[in-house]
Every structure is written in structure tokens, then in C-alpha cells.
XYZ file of C-alpha atoms in Angstrom:
660
model
C 17.763 12.102 -19.233
C 16.715 8.438 -18.973
C 18.483 6.808 -16.030
C 19.224 10.081 -14.268
C 18.378 10.141 -10.561
C 17.134 13.385 -8.993
C 18.016 14.015 -5.341
C 19.301 10.414 -5.034
C 15.683 9.226 -5.139
C 13.714 9.704 -8.365
C 15.093 7.597 -11.227
C 13.935 8.712 -14.685
C 12.654 5.865 -16.883
C 11.031 7.481 -19.932
C 9.619 10.746 -21.287
C 5.830 10.918 -21.438
C 5.187 14.498 -22.547
C 6.525 17.980 -23.225
C 5.002 21.409 -22.698
C 5.943 24.991 -23.334
C 8.427 25.237 -20.477
C 8.922 21.726 -19.138
C 9.162 18.053 -19.990
C 7.328 15.338 -18.081
C 8.969 12.002 -17.352
C 7.898 8.757 -15.791
C 10.186 7.885 -12.883
C 10.627 5.403 -10.061
C 10.623 6.616 -6.462
C 13.392 4.429 -5.042
C 12.447 5.225 -1.445
C 8.736 4.364 -1.532
C 8.971 1.996 -4.488
C 6.238 3.669 -6.542
C 5.915 5.124 -10.018
C 5.732 8.929 -10.196
C 5.715 11.672 -12.822
C 8.563 14.185 -12.751
C 8.140 17.559 -14.439
C 11.526 19.016 -15.416
C 12.059 22.621 -16.522
C 13.544 22.846 -20.013
C 17.273 23.776 -19.994
C 16.767 27.086 -21.803
C 14.564 28.297 -18.945
C 16.466 26.861 -15.988
C 18.935 29.783 -15.976
C 16.202 32.407 -16.324
C 15.447 33.792 -12.864
C 11.894 34.829 -13.809
C 11.015 31.424 -15.193
C 12.645 29.679 -12.245
C 10.541 31.771 -9.871
C 7.425 30.914 -11.873
C 8.291 27.213 -11.741
C 8.830 27.336 -7.970
C 5.568 29.267 -7.559
C 3.718 26.598 -9.532
C 5.091 23.858 -7.292
C 4.259 25.694 -4.090
C 0.733 26.555 -5.258
C -0.083 23.102 -6.604
C 1.275 21.366 -3.492
C -1.385 23.107 -1.411
C -4.255 21.795 -3.535
C -5.660 18.662 -1.908
C -8.547 17.024 -3.770
C -9.326 13.550 -5.123
C -9.857 15.274 -8.464
C -6.524 17.129 -8.628
C -3.185 15.522 -9.459
C -1.181 15.356 -6.217
C 2.196 17.106 -5.983
C 4.523 15.038 -3.807
C 7.828 16.892 -3.886
C 9.846 19.514 -5.724
C 13.398 20.787 -5.730
C 16.555 21.604 -7.627
C 19.252 19.160 -8.707
C 22.425 20.311 -10.410
C 20.755 23.472 -11.707
C 17.601 21.676 -12.897
C 14.235 22.453 -11.320
C 11.777 19.576 -11.011
C 8.362 18.759 -9.548
C 7.364 15.238 -8.492
C 3.696 14.461 -9.091
C 1.252 11.600 -8.875
C 1.516 9.313 -11.905
C -1.940 9.106 -13.506
C -3.026 6.083 -15.470
C -5.806 6.591 -17.966
C -6.686 8.635 -21.038
C -7.097 12.374 -21.382
C -10.637 13.534 -22.168
C -9.605 14.997 -25.537
C -8.458 11.578 -26.759
C -11.747 10.072 -25.646
C -13.769 12.701 -27.542
C -11.654 12.306 -30.696
C -12.060 8.519 -30.603
C -15.760 8.306 -29.700
C -17.326 11.664 -30.535
C -20.116 12.900 -28.253
C -20.093 11.168 -24.855
C -22.997 9.857 -22.823
C -24.769 12.849 -21.259
C -24.565 11.454 -17.717
C -20.837 10.913 -18.178
C -20.456 14.505 -19.384
C -22.252 15.784 -16.286
C -20.233 13.517 -13.960
C -16.969 14.778 -15.464
C -18.162 18.381 -15.166
C -19.186 17.902 -11.526
C -15.789 16.443 -10.591
C -13.879 19.200 -12.408
C -16.040 21.745 -10.580
C -15.023 20.188 -7.265
C -11.364 20.486 -8.264
C -11.809 24.122 -9.312
C -13.647 24.929 -6.076
C -10.604 23.798 -4.092
C -8.299 25.950 -6.226
C -10.576 29.002 -6.334
C -10.994 28.904 -2.553
C -7.226 29.455 -2.364
C -7.339 32.265 -4.950
C -5.757 30.060 -7.593
C -7.125 30.206 -11.154
C -6.181 27.313 -13.432
C -6.243 29.408 -16.644
C -5.888 26.408 -18.961
C -8.925 24.186 -18.454
C -9.174 21.984 -21.551
C -9.903 18.295 -22.181
C -6.189 17.592 -22.627
C -5.727 18.535 -18.953
C -8.532 16.284 -17.695
C -7.412 12.689 -17.215
C -10.090 9.983 -17.106
C -8.860 7.135 -14.909
C -9.717 3.426 -15.266
C -12.360 3.795 -12.520
C -14.097 6.577 -14.472
C -13.110 9.396 -12.111
C -11.130 12.354 -13.385
C -8.033 14.221 -12.293
C -7.393 17.825 -13.296
C -3.739 18.208 -14.112
C -1.172 20.783 -15.154
C -1.690 23.867 -13.077
C 1.293 24.936 -15.194
C 0.050 28.439 -15.868
C -2.066 28.728 -12.751
C -1.323 31.694 -10.556
C -2.254 32.731 -7.063
C -4.046 36.067 -7.534
C -2.125 37.712 -4.753
C 1.334 36.467 -5.669
C 2.093 37.609 -9.233
C 2.687 41.054 -10.665
C -0.298 42.063 -12.806
C 1.910 43.058 -15.710
C 3.464 39.620 -15.969
C 0.462 37.488 -15.138
C -1.354 37.571 -18.485
C -0.899 34.092 -19.892
C -3.040 32.679 -22.678
C -4.346 29.175 -22.464
C -5.402 27.137 -25.510
C -7.373 29.413 -27.859
C -10.319 27.021 -28.328
C -11.062 27.083 -24.585
C -10.046 30.539 -23.324
C -12.619 32.992 -22.012
C -13.301 36.287 -23.823
C -11.656 38.259 -21.016
C -8.603 35.997 -21.152
C -8.303 36.537 -24.925
C -8.419 40.295 -24.307
C -5.714 40.191 -21.635
C -8.032 41.387 -18.905
C -7.733 40.537 -15.235
C -9.075 37.041 -14.688
C -11.395 35.681 -12.057
C -12.681 32.217 -11.278
C -15.395 32.868 -13.881
C -12.757 32.401 -16.593
C -12.240 28.760 -15.577
C -16.038 28.273 -15.556
C -16.251 29.547 -19.160
C -13.463 27.167 -20.254
C -15.206 24.262 -18.530
C -18.426 25.203 -20.346
C -16.630 24.800 -23.679
C -15.140 21.477 -22.539
C -18.632 20.176 -21.677
C -19.997 21.559 -24.981
C -17.364 19.553 -26.861
C -17.886 16.422 -24.735
C -21.684 16.526 -25.228
C -21.594 17.225 -28.974
C -18.220 16.038 -30.241
C -17.740 19.523 -31.735
C -16.023 22.760 -30.686
C -18.249 25.859 -30.558
C -15.539 28.009 -32.144
C -12.932 26.974 -34.686
C -10.738 28.655 -37.227
C -7.534 28.420 -39.259
C -5.347 29.810 -36.475
C -5.335 30.655 -32.776
C -5.887 34.387 -33.365
C -9.065 33.878 -35.391
C -10.414 31.452 -32.768
C -9.633 33.917 -29.965
C -11.414 36.689 -31.881
C -14.517 34.494 -32.165
C -14.403 33.903 -28.423
C -14.650 37.675 -27.978
C -17.048 38.699 -30.746
C -19.332 35.800 -31.674
C -22.156 34.084 -29.847
C -21.659 30.319 -29.661
C -24.120 27.891 -31.243
C -26.379 25.902 -28.937
C -25.238 22.354 -28.087
C -28.554 21.115 -29.507
C -27.531 22.509 -32.914
C -25.025 19.635 -33.064
C -26.734 17.105 -30.792
C -30.533 17.344 -30.989
C -30.873 14.648 -28.310
C -29.126 16.635 -25.606
C -31.157 17.054 -22.436
C -32.440 20.655 -22.075
C -31.292 20.743 -18.450
C -27.699 19.860 -19.341
C -27.784 22.268 -22.274
C -28.927 25.130 -20.046
C -25.969 24.504 -17.692
C -23.485 24.581 -20.561
C -25.033 27.734 -22.048
C -24.921 29.570 -18.721
C -21.260 28.642 -18.180
C -20.404 30.028 -21.658
C -21.977 33.469 -21.237
C -19.755 36.246 -22.636
C -20.224 38.434 -19.590
C -18.536 36.825 -16.542
C -21.319 38.177 -14.323
C -23.881 36.104 -16.272
C -22.075 32.813 -15.623
C -22.303 30.703 -12.489
C -21.142 32.735 -9.501
C -18.860 29.905 -8.350
C -17.674 26.517 -9.550
C -19.626 25.007 -6.661
C -22.852 26.559 -7.978
C -22.181 24.905 -11.320
C -21.478 21.608 -9.556
C -24.823 21.778 -7.733
C -26.636 22.380 -11.022
C -24.884 19.394 -12.611
C -25.751 17.251 -9.600
C -29.404 18.276 -9.942
C -29.306 17.061 -13.538
C -27.666 13.764 -12.508
C -30.267 13.219 -9.786
C -33.128 13.843 -12.200
C -34.176 17.028 -10.394
C -35.228 20.179 -12.294
C -32.226 22.333 -13.122
C -32.856 25.795 -11.696
C -30.732 28.605 -13.109
C -31.567 32.001 -11.654
C -31.591 34.547 -14.466
C -30.156 32.081 -16.965
C -31.491 31.874 -20.493
C -32.703 28.306 -20.960
C -32.366 27.147 -24.579
C -35.732 27.032 -26.298
C -37.398 28.886 -23.431
C -37.476 32.266 -21.717
C -36.353 33.759 -18.470
C -38.731 35.409 -16.060
C -37.336 38.767 -17.120
C -38.447 38.055 -20.672
C -42.039 37.146 -19.724
C -44.725 39.710 -18.953
C -48.494 39.689 -18.400
C -50.452 41.367 -21.179
C -53.843 42.981 -20.672
C -56.905 41.469 -22.346
C -57.036 42.272 -26.022
C -60.305 43.695 -27.200
C -61.937 41.384 -29.663
C -59.411 38.625 -28.955
C -60.076 35.043 -28.038
C -59.526 35.650 -24.361
C -62.509 36.349 -22.179
C -63.060 39.634 -20.491
C -61.681 38.351 -17.201
C -58.665 36.544 -18.610
C -55.030 37.560 -19.071
C -52.516 36.317 -21.614
C -48.891 35.481 -20.759
C -46.898 36.354 -23.863
C -43.183 35.670 -24.193
C -41.122 38.426 -25.737
C -38.787 37.588 -28.616
C -35.069 37.662 -28.087
C -32.793 39.634 -30.355
C -29.020 40.136 -30.359
C -27.762 43.476 -29.072
C -24.200 44.428 -29.920
C -22.078 46.639 -27.711
C -18.375 46.935 -26.871
C -17.487 44.393 -29.490
C -19.627 41.660 -27.917
C -23.082 40.317 -28.702
C -25.541 39.595 -25.919
C -29.182 38.536 -25.996
C -31.782 40.649 -24.265
C -35.546 40.845 -24.277
C -36.760 43.161 -27.061
C -39.046 45.884 -25.855
C -40.956 48.104 -28.286
C -38.902 51.347 -28.196
C -40.482 54.754 -27.696
C -44.044 53.544 -28.234
C -46.424 56.481 -27.663
C -49.289 56.081 -25.264
C -52.352 54.524 -26.907
C -54.775 57.327 -27.551
C -56.633 56.118 -30.588
C -57.917 53.150 -32.487
C -55.105 53.162 -35.020
C -52.459 52.964 -32.366
C -54.442 50.285 -30.563
C -54.694 48.322 -33.764
C -50.952 48.693 -34.299
C -50.271 47.353 -30.817
C -52.618 44.426 -31.396
C -50.860 43.659 -34.678
C -47.447 43.720 -33.034
C -48.652 41.530 -30.197
C -50.213 39.110 -32.661
C -46.987 38.943 -34.650
C -45.055 38.292 -31.490
C -47.481 35.521 -30.584
C -47.086 33.907 -34.000
C -43.297 34.018 -33.727
C -43.380 32.610 -30.206
C -45.751 29.791 -31.146
C -43.602 28.967 -34.183
C -40.554 28.824 -31.967
C -42.353 26.527 -29.537
C -43.483 24.258 -32.352
C -39.955 24.196 -33.756
C -38.568 23.339 -30.316
C -40.855 20.289 -30.099
C -43.130 21.437 -27.291
C -46.183 21.168 -29.542
C -44.986 18.013 -31.344
C -47.629 15.339 -31.854
C -47.926 12.497 -29.357
C -47.524 12.224 -25.623
C -44.388 13.028 -23.582
C -42.247 10.036 -22.660
C -42.209 9.629 -18.852
C -38.941 9.887 -16.912
C -38.164 6.462 -15.399
C -34.476 6.958 -14.607
C -33.691 5.647 -11.156
C -36.828 3.484 -11.084
C -36.746 -0.296 -10.778
C -37.566 -2.212 -13.945
C -40.938 -3.172 -12.475
C -41.740 0.418 -11.555
C -40.540 1.700 -14.927
C -42.657 -0.861 -16.775
C -45.779 0.197 -14.874
C -45.137 3.902 -15.517
C -44.357 3.406 -19.216
C -47.395 1.218 -19.891
C -49.675 3.538 -17.935
C -48.506 6.401 -20.166
C -49.474 4.408 -23.249
C -46.006 3.241 -24.281
C -44.277 -0.137 -24.297
C -41.001 -1.326 -22.818
C -38.572 -2.138 -25.615
C -35.188 -3.743 -25.188
C -33.515 -3.829 -21.784
C -29.744 -3.872 -21.603
C -27.708 -4.644 -18.503
C -24.963 -2.084 -17.844
C -22.589 -1.450 -14.970
C -23.058 1.849 -13.178
C -21.627 2.783 -9.792
C -24.038 5.708 -9.286
C -27.332 3.847 -9.848
C -28.537 0.991 -7.636
C -28.543 -2.457 -9.187
C -31.874 -3.224 -10.878
C -32.742 0.436 -11.513
C -32.883 2.326 -14.796
C -29.669 4.116 -15.755
C -30.926 5.717 -18.989
C -33.736 5.508 -21.497
C -34.275 5.978 -25.211
C -36.263 8.017 -26.266
C -35.362 10.573 -23.589
C -37.875 11.709 -20.980
C -40.118 14.550 -22.156
C -39.786 13.671 -25.840
C -43.214 13.447 -27.489
C -43.837 10.116 -29.168
C -46.928 8.319 -30.549
C -48.733 5.880 -28.253
C -47.255 2.401 -28.370
C -43.688 3.609 -28.953
C -41.125 1.252 -27.435
C -38.940 2.752 -24.712
C -35.532 1.074 -24.510
C -33.968 0.892 -21.062
C -30.461 0.421 -19.703
C -30.660 -1.366 -16.349
C -27.892 -1.015 -13.767
C -26.028 -4.084 -12.591
C -24.367 -1.941 -9.966
C -20.633 -1.498 -9.832
C -18.776 -4.086 -11.859
C -17.065 -6.718 -9.721
C -13.601 -7.935 -10.662
C -11.252 -10.578 -9.281
C -8.442 -9.215 -7.124
C -5.055 -10.275 -8.560
C -2.218 -11.668 -6.425
C 0.389 -8.904 -6.182
C 2.764 -10.618 -3.744
C 6.346 -11.155 -4.920
C 5.694 -8.722 -7.790
C 7.431 -5.413 -8.424
C 5.143 -2.356 -8.285
C 5.254 -2.074 -12.084
C 4.339 -5.744 -12.541
C 1.520 -5.361 -10.012
C 0.257 -2.212 -11.733
C -0.069 -4.063 -15.032
C -2.198 -6.714 -13.308
C -4.406 -4.048 -11.692
C -4.800 -2.093 -14.930
C -6.133 -5.203 -16.666
C -9.039 -5.505 -14.220
C -9.606 -1.807 -13.494
C -8.238 -1.590 -9.945
C -5.939 1.128 -8.616
C -2.936 0.804 -6.332
C -1.786 2.727 -3.290
C 1.547 2.259 -1.529
C 1.406 1.563 2.184
C 4.304 1.858 4.615
C 7.229 -0.361 3.489
C 8.171 -3.123 5.949
C 10.879 -5.716 6.487
C 10.034 -9.220 5.334
C 12.336 -12.209 5.710
C 10.598 -14.153 2.948
C 10.152 -11.495 0.227
C 12.954 -9.931 -1.761
C 13.595 -6.244 -1.254
C 11.645 -4.092 -3.731
C 8.811 -6.577 -4.202
C 5.327 -6.577 -2.692
C 5.036 -8.568 0.516
C 1.308 -8.114 1.262
C -1.941 -6.466 0.075
C -5.094 -5.447 1.913
C -7.544 -6.929 -0.611
C -7.184 -10.702 -0.626
C -6.121 -12.251 -3.927
C -8.973 -14.141 -5.567
C -11.717 -12.186 -3.781
C -14.185 -9.974 -5.668
C -13.973 -6.192 -5.450
C -15.748 -3.278 -7.106
C -14.032 -2.066 -10.246
C -12.067 1.045 -9.389
C -11.346 -0.122 -5.829
C -7.964 0.723 -4.314
C -5.515 -1.995 -3.292
C -3.083 -0.866 -0.616
C 0.155 -2.834 -0.833
C 3.243 -3.160 1.370
C 6.658 -3.102 -0.277
C 9.322 -5.359 1.231
C 12.521 -3.825 2.568
C 14.067 -7.299 2.616
C 15.173 -9.122 5.725
C 15.654 -6.927 8.749
C 19.259 -6.711 10.046
C 19.674 -7.195 13.783
C 22.704 -6.568 16.046
C 24.372 -9.819 17.137
C 24.292 -10.237 20.952
C 27.601 -10.703 22.785
C 27.592 -14.218 24.277
C 31.333 -14.735 24.961
C 31.840 -16.066 28.492
C 28.173 -17.163 28.832
C 27.177 -20.756 29.342
C 26.251 -22.645 26.201
C 22.547 -22.745 27.125
C 22.371 -19.024 27.924
C 24.259 -18.128 24.752
C 21.940 -20.178 22.540
C 18.830 -18.689 24.157
C 20.081 -15.126 23.630
C 20.921 -15.712 19.971
C 17.677 -17.494 19.139
C 15.599 -14.787 20.845
C 17.332 -12.274 18.580
C 16.240 -14.288 15.525
C 19.414 -16.183 14.698
C 20.298 -19.839 14.152
C 23.236 -21.233 16.190
C 26.032 -23.674 15.368
C 28.203 -25.047 18.236
C 31.738 -26.441 18.314
C 33.981 -27.403 21.275
C 37.561 -26.627 22.109
C 39.721 -27.305 25.153
C 40.717 -24.237 27.081
C 42.786 -23.677 30.154
C 41.391 -20.154 30.538
C 37.619 -20.626 30.025
C 35.458 -22.735 32.251
C 34.180 -25.909 30.709
C 30.753 -25.351 29.048
C 31.192 -21.593 28.543
C 31.650 -19.759 25.230
C 35.239 -19.104 24.253
C 34.427 -16.999 21.136
C 31.660 -16.290 18.554
C 31.430 -15.463 14.843
C 30.249 -12.908 13.764
C 31.215 -10.775 16.710
C 28.831 -8.550 18.635
C 29.813 -5.389 16.727
C 28.145 -6.682 13.548
C 24.517 -6.851 12.307
C 22.952 -9.716 10.387
C 19.634 -10.443 8.718
C 17.269 -12.407 10.889
C 17.598 -16.125 10.293
C 21.348 -15.951 9.759
C 23.645 -18.400 11.640
C 25.989 -17.393 14.467
C 28.784 -19.837 15.352
C 29.941 -20.241 18.958
C 32.942 -22.185 20.323
C 32.401 -23.756 23.759
C 35.166 -24.809 26.196
C 35.504 -28.559 26.708
C 37.737 -28.038 29.741
C 41.478 -27.724 30.262
C 43.819 -28.913 27.561
C 45.820 -32.170 28.118
C 48.581 -33.986 26.229
C 49.940 -37.509 26.296
C 53.063 -37.867 28.475
C 55.947 -39.445 26.539
C 57.498 -42.647 28.021
C 61.134 -41.850 28.861
C 61.936 -44.794 31.218
C 65.340 -46.310 30.309
C 66.438 -43.188 28.439
C 69.418 -41.151 29.518
C 68.669 -38.184 31.656
C 69.575 -35.728 28.913
C 67.438 -37.486 26.299
C 64.454 -37.732 28.675
C 64.774 -34.043 29.534
C 64.731 -33.049 25.839
C 61.732 -35.299 25.019
C 59.626 -33.936 27.840
C 60.598 -30.337 27.084
C 59.522 -30.802 23.479
C 56.186 -32.198 24.634
C 55.538 -29.045 26.687
C 56.177 -30.494 30.138
C 58.464 -29.406 32.921
C 60.812 -31.922 34.575
C 61.897 -32.664 38.158
C 64.504 -35.350 39.056
C 65.800 -37.411 41.927
C 68.658 -39.888 41.975
C 68.698 -43.420 43.245
C 71.097 -46.355 43.039
C 70.039 -49.256 40.913
C 71.614 -52.577 40.160
C 69.488 -53.017 37.045
C 69.484 -49.579 35.397
C 72.594 -48.091 33.965
C 73.939 -45.113 35.727
C 72.423 -41.860 34.295
C 69.339 -43.495 32.850
C 65.722 -43.073 33.938
C 64.555 -45.709 36.432
C 60.873 -44.437 36.557
C 58.590 -41.427 35.798
C 55.483 -39.898 37.319
C 52.979 -39.750 35.730
C 53.591 -42.802 33.630
C 54.172 -42.579 29.936
C 50.962 -42.605 27.912
C 48.884 -40.806 30.533
C 47.275 -37.365 29.976
C 48.588 -34.194 31.531
C 48.086 -30.493 30.862
C 51.018 -28.933 29.044
C 53.196 -26.966 31.425
C 52.771 -29.474 34.241
C 55.746 -31.386 35.732
C 56.833 -34.950 35.039
C 58.978 -36.389 37.855
C 61.959 -38.628 36.889
C 64.048 -41.041 38.997
C 67.606 -41.304 37.640
C 69.943 -44.246 38.299
C 73.296 -43.645 40.068
C 74.410 -47.201 39.362
C 74.864 -50.136 41.813
C 75.233 -49.325 45.505
C 78.627 -50.075 47.250
C 76.834 -51.900 50.061
C 75.486 -54.547 47.828
C 72.249 -52.914 46.958
C 71.323 -51.088 50.174
C 71.204 -47.350 50.412
C 72.087 -45.081 53.296
C 70.280 -42.148 51.771
C 73.431 -40.219 50.865
C 74.091 -38.976 47.434
C 77.822 -38.670 47.562
C 78.480 -42.390 47.910
C 76.032 -43.614 45.371
C 73.000 -43.423 47.680
C 69.749 -41.736 46.768
C 69.167 -37.979 46.399
C 66.912 -35.648 44.404
C 66.827 -32.375 42.487
C 64.393 -30.631 40.293
C 64.498 -28.882 36.898
C 61.064 -27.513 37.386
C 58.240 -26.873 39.709
C 55.221 -29.025 40.425
């Protein structure tokens, strides 16, 4: 496959992945000069009409999804029986790799990733498209920290696929209970899968695991998941409550939409209370599980007081699934006597003991004072708040963070709300703002060479409109919008212009023009000019006889056009034929390109038949084709040198072999 070119444009360079029905290759877009990813259907499926339709449907659906957090689909088509999709090439690491390498991630990072994935899912769900395979392997974390959701490979538009053929299982560790059971899916299925992804990112552990996919899928259906805090005791209760709500077995108990989940995550990131209507908050109780009890006779409460007692939560199993509901005392008869009243009091007391034990276990009644929340505060403000609460500021570390203003607290340890003894040191991470990096010089580099430079400093690239450039080789970068050597925020985008080489321009026709006009026309068109002269009987002196290249050709700007300019009519040197015989003179002048006219005259000094004189004289210049006039001797005159003008008696006469 390497080296193959699809649609005379996308040249395959290397394979970067393989899935159940397609391979993914890195390729070069030879038109726009950028790196792309090309997804190619495996050969065994290319001839299957059903799979081909599914592949085309995927391309059409994905192409309509426009979001900064979704991998862009640029093009798709068929080439020699092979179906392919051209996608944005993503640089970075998939979230699964990050979790495997580092374990549990920073809680803010987990929430940021979740919020961005929610935005991507909102775009898809608004078009009735369910991803169906949300997992960390399909979430790419880019060098700038933002994510891209990829591989809508088993996504389906709800209104476009036959229900009998639309049941497709995702990865067992992340599928929803309804997906494992083959039920009709809604957007809530993607929310459940995202809940598991965030669980794993926040704890480094999967909530359900097993020896095979079937056993894991069965656990998704039948078992309640552990709490994230079972694996990560330091997890923020607000973030934990979001994850727990997303992972509810009953789709109706999850977030109504991905956008609702995003808003909850954003509340957590902003330090606002996370409000989950009807959601069971870990370690606490919902409003439905809290009731007001009447005063208890003989109890500690005064006669006018009421006690708010939380009810315990117990698992209730039905339809193969376990859900948690408030436990009410079943079929309790109306209190009509002291024994029954005593029984009620005993039950209530037991409930109170259990509730208080749970609260103690959860840390609410731990000794010490709660650590104040100073996230988002300046160091000066945080110091004042911490010291006022009876604690001390510990170590302060400078960190880069693009979501927190420089000089403000990004995170703290111990976490806000944790109860600690007075004098405990609170360690703070202080934002330095977005990290600044030096912009590399991309000019005269290929896109791949430039990308390597950008990857080193954490910048991203975007191709602008290619343009002609006389000074930069075709296929290399001629300019960039961020100036080389300047500072830019890490993650910034550099827009570059790829050179198309020198622009070719039609050569103007200058034949017959004056030399000055011809040179002006050629130079205005972007050419250099070389001039030579040549005599011409047909072209006026100073005008162009011919040019090279001719006007039906195109040249790159800066090329040289040669013109030949007339120096005037041609002339040749007239041979000297005085003293020669008439026949010899005639031959000499004919060979030199001249015509000849003659007249005859007696001469005492020139032998009869020889040339007495010529006009023009020998050695002078004359255009070829012109006439040279000869005077031929008839010998001495009979009258002793005088002539009577007659030709028959040796006098003078004339004739012509040519025309003047």
C-alpha cells in the first residue's frame, strides 16, 4: 500500500493503525501539501455491498460533524474498488496510553477532557448521531492539551440504519448496559461510556474487569460499580458525583444530555458547587432520601424542635439490575401503643447511629478544621485566607496553566474541605499562565520538516492557501503568520503558505515593435531581456525582427527573452572588376549578388572587351540585388581618339544586363 496514490492526490506513506473493518494510513495530500490520515476499507469487505454502504454512511455522517473536538473528515471516495476516507492527521497520544503510563490523572485535567468530549458528543447528538464506542483509545490528547474524539467508525445516524442491523457492540469495558443487551441506544449510552472513561482517568482503574469480554459485559448489566473514591480517596466529591451520575444503570437517571454533563463539569472547574438534580452524591443523600421526623418523646430534642434524619440506602434488585433507593419501613402499622412507639424509636435510633457512623467514615466529622478553597485566588489572597483559617502556606510551585490567570492558585494540597489540624501546611501550585515558546522558522522547509520543529515546542500548524513564489522551491513553505523568533503561547496555531514555485507567465508578442517598446512590454511581464542586432531589408531599423521564446509559450517570471533588432538594410562590398574582361566581371558581380548594366566606349588605353570603369567603385558598400554599372572598352577609335557617338564604328554605346 505504501506509495499508492488515491485519486491522483493522496500518497500513502505508512500504516499507523488497523481496526475491525479498515486500516489507517498516514498520507501526503499532494494538492495542499499537508499530512493527512487515510482510512481504507479492508479488501475482504470492499466487495461486500452492506459493508460498503456502512463505510459510505460513516463518511457522510462524520463529514457533517464540525467541532474543534472532533477529527475533521476532509474527503472520501472510491479508487479502483477501494473505499477510503481522508481525515485530519492528529498528533498526540491517545488517552488510554496516558492513563497506562501515568495512572490517575490530575482531577482538573480529567474534568477538562470530559468537558471537551461532551462538547463533541453534543454536536453529534444534535444530528441524531450516537458514537457507540466512546473509550480512551478514541480520545486523542494533542500537544496543546486539547482533545479530539476520533473514529466514529460504528456511529450511526438514528434515522438512517435498519434497526435489525444497527446493533454494534463497542469495547466491553466501556459499553452501556443497554448496549450490552442489544437494546435500542440513545445519547445516554455515550454518556455512560464517558462516565467510565472519566472513572478510569480519575482513578487509574476500570470499574469493571474480567477474563473476557462477555464477563465484563455481564458486569455492566448486573453489577453496581464501585465509587471512584474507593480507588482514589483524594478525588473531589463534586467530580465524583458527576462520574457516578453518568454511570447510572438506568439511562433516565443519567444526565439528560451531554451538554448538561458539560455544564456540571464546568461548574467543578470553576469552583462552583456541582448541582445534580435527583443525583445520588457519594457519601451524601438526595432530597428524596431526606425527611423531617417528628419530635421524639424523651429524646434530646426540645419540644419545639424537629430532627432531620437521613434514611439509609439499600440495594434493590429487579429485572437483572441493581439500583439504590431510599429504604422505607414496609407495612408499619399505625402507632397505637407504647410498644409500637418504642419500636419506632428504636428503629429511628438505629438509623441515626448508622447515619452518623457513615458520616464519620466519610470524614465529615473528622477532627480539625476544613481547609479553605483558595483555587483561583492570588497568592497574596490565598495566604491571607489560609492563615486566617489557622493554617500555613507550605511550598509554592510555579506551573503553566492556560485556564488560570498568571499569579493565581491552580490547585492545592490538601484539597479544599479536607479537615486538618491547625497549623497544617497547605501546598499551592501557582499559575504562570500559558507557557510561552519561541516560534521556529518554517520557511524553506517541507511541511513534514516544519511539523517536527513545531512538535518540539508544542505549536500546531495549519495550511493556508498555496501561492506562487519566485524565491522558494515548489513544495516548501514560503511564509508563516507568526514571525520566527517571536514568543507565542504553547498550543498556538501557525498558518503557513506553501510555495507553488515560480509563476509561469505568457510571453508577450513584441515582433515588429521598436526596441524600447519591446523591452518595456517584456519587463512589465516580469522577464529579463537580451538584445542582438541583425541587418534586414524587410524590417525597419530599430524594430524587432524576431524573439525567443515566441509568444505562444509561457515562462517562469524572471526568465530571459531574447529579441533580435534590425540594424537596417543589408549591404555587401562591391568587387573591383576594372581591367577585367566583360565576361569575367559579369561572373564576379553575379557571384557577389549584384546585377550588372554595361555601356561601351572606345579607349586607347584599355584593351577591347575589358572594363574601363565601374559604378559604384570597387570596395564600396551596396545592398545585394542592386546594380553595378560597367563601361567596356571597344578599343582605339578610328579618328585618333575622338568619338562620334556611334557604336558600329568603334564609337560609344551602352546596354544593360540588369535594372537599376
